[in-house]
Short mmCIF file of C-alpha atoms in Angstrom, two decimals:
data_model
loop_
_atom_site.label_atom_id
_atom_site.label_comp_id
_atom_site.label_asym_id
_atom_site.label_seq_id
_atom_site.Cartn_x
_atom_site.Cartn_y
_atom_site.Cartn_z
CA MET A 196 12.51 3.68 9.90
CA ALA A 197 11.68 0.63 7.68
CA ASP A 198 12.79 0.66 4.08
CA LEU A 199 10.81 -0.67 1.18
CA ASN A 200 11.84 -4.48 1.70
CA GLU A 201 11.21 -4.36 5.28
CA VAL A 202 7.86 -2.92 4.81
CA ALA A 203 7.10 -5.70 2.06
CA GLN A 204 8.21 -8.28 4.59
CA ILE A 205 6.14 -7.02 7.37
CA MET A 206 3.05 -6.80 5.11
CA ALA A 207 3.71 -10.45 3.77
CA ALA A 208 4.17 -11.77 7.29
CA ASN A 209 0.68 -10.22 8.17
CA ASN A 210 -0.94 -11.38 4.90
CA ALA A 211 -1.74 -7.87 3.94
CA PHE A 212 -3.37 -8.46 0.72
CA LEU A 213 -7.09 -9.03 -0.47
CA PRO A 214 -7.69 -12.77 -1.69
CA GLY A 215 -7.92 -12.89 -5.65
CA LYS A 216 -7.04 -9.26 -6.09
CA ARG A 217 -3.90 -7.36 -7.09
CA ILE A 218 -3.13 -3.88 -5.53
CA LYS A 219 0.05 -1.98 -6.39
CA PHE A 220 1.45 0.82 -4.26
CA ASP A 221 3.56 2.98 -6.66
CA PHE A 222 6.01 5.05 -4.57
CA GLY A 223 7.52 6.55 -7.63
CA GLU A 224 11.44 6.73 -7.33
CA ASP A 225 11.25 4.68 -4.02
CA GLY A 226 9.90 1.57 -5.79
CA ALA A 227 6.55 -0.44 -5.48
CA ILE A 228 4.89 -2.99 -3.37
CA LEU A 229 2.68 -5.41 -5.05
CA LEU A 230 0.01 -7.04 -2.63
CA ASP A 231 -0.76 -10.16 -4.91
CA GLY A 232 -3.90 -11.80 -3.56
CA VAL A 233 -4.04 -14.24 -6.39
CA ALA A 234 -0.51 -15.62 -5.47
CA ALA A 235 -1.04 -14.90 -1.74
CA ALA A 236 2.18 -12.94 -1.76
CA VAL A 237 3.66 -9.42 -1.16
CA THR A 238 6.68 -8.29 -3.31
CA THR A 239 8.44 -5.34 -4.47
CA SER A 240 7.67 -6.48 -7.90
CA ASP A 241 6.28 -4.00 -10.42
CA GLY A 242 3.50 -6.13 -12.00
CA ASP A 243 0.02 -5.74 -13.28
CA ALA A 244 -2.65 -4.81 -10.63
CA ASP A 245 -6.47 -4.47 -10.44
CA THR A 246 -5.76 -1.15 -8.70
CA MET A 247 -2.77 1.20 -8.52
CA ILE A 248 -2.30 3.61 -5.60
CA ARG A 249 0.42 6.20 -6.14
CA MET A 250 1.66 8.11 -3.14
CA SER A 251 4.93 8.96 -1.49
CA PHE A 252 6.58 6.22 0.67
CA ASP A 253 6.81 8.69 3.60
CA ASN A 254 3.01 9.09 3.33
CA PHE A 255 2.46 5.47 3.11
CA LYS A 256 4.52 4.93 6.45
CA LYS A 257 2.58 7.60 8.03
CA MET A 258 -0.62 5.72 7.15
CA ALA A 259 0.77 2.46 8.40
CA LYS A 260 1.75 4.13 11.71
CA GLY A 261 -1.73 5.59 12.15
CA GLU A 262 -0.52 9.15 11.59
CA LEU A 263 -2.33 9.76 8.26
CA ASN A 264 -5.92 8.79 7.40
CA ALA A 265 -6.25 7.29 3.88
CA ALA A 266 -9.44 9.21 3.20
CA THR A 267 -8.00 12.36 4.32
CA ALA A 268 -4.79 11.76 2.26
CA PHE A 269 -6.93 11.05 -0.77
CA MET A 270 -9.03 14.27 -0.38
CA MET A 271 -5.70 16.19 0.08
CA GLY A 272 -4.34 14.88 -3.21
CA LYS A 273 -1.67 12.93 -1.42
CA ILE A 274 -2.95 9.64 -2.90
CA LYS A 275 -3.88 9.09 -6.52
CA ILE A 276 -5.83 6.07 -7.31
CA SER A 277 -6.40 4.20 -10.77
CA GLY A 278 -8.27 0.98 -11.41
CA ASP A 279 -10.88 -0.57 -9.24
CA MET A 280 -11.91 2.00 -6.73
CA ALA A 281 -13.66 -0.46 -4.49
CA LEU A 282 -10.39 -2.18 -3.73
CA ALA A 283 -8.97 1.20 -3.02
CA MET A 284 -11.81 1.67 -0.50
CA GLN A 285 -10.35 -1.35 1.41
CA LEU A 286 -6.99 0.31 1.86
CA GLN A 287 -7.65 1.08 5.51
CA SER A 288 -8.05 -2.54 6.19
CA VAL A 289 -4.82 -3.41 4.49
CA THR A 290 -2.73 -0.89 6.30
CA SER A 291 -4.33 -1.70 9.55
CA LYS A 292 -2.67 -5.19 9.22
CA ILE A 293 0.80 -3.76 9.53
CA LYS A 294 2.33 -1.68 12.37
CA LEU A 295 5.47 0.18 11.63
CA GLY A 296 7.62 1.48 14.45
CA GLY A 297 9.05 4.95 14.72
#
């Protein structure tokens, strides 16, 4: 299964960011991935973001593999969102740009 750096590289290779916006996935002790649409980059940096999405790295990988729906995860409390909710609503379009293997 992919680790944090591998996931960030896959996302970067697929331009999995929203132009002009910054979204940070905070995975707690597992680290963070910053989708920096301003710099057109994906990093494992812990920088400022327009929207922060807190969730477990395992649930993120399930979403990326299509095993977990973002809206369902949010309603179940598996995802916490702060900042610009409109950006968070585009989460599915971001995760659809990556495909993680089993």
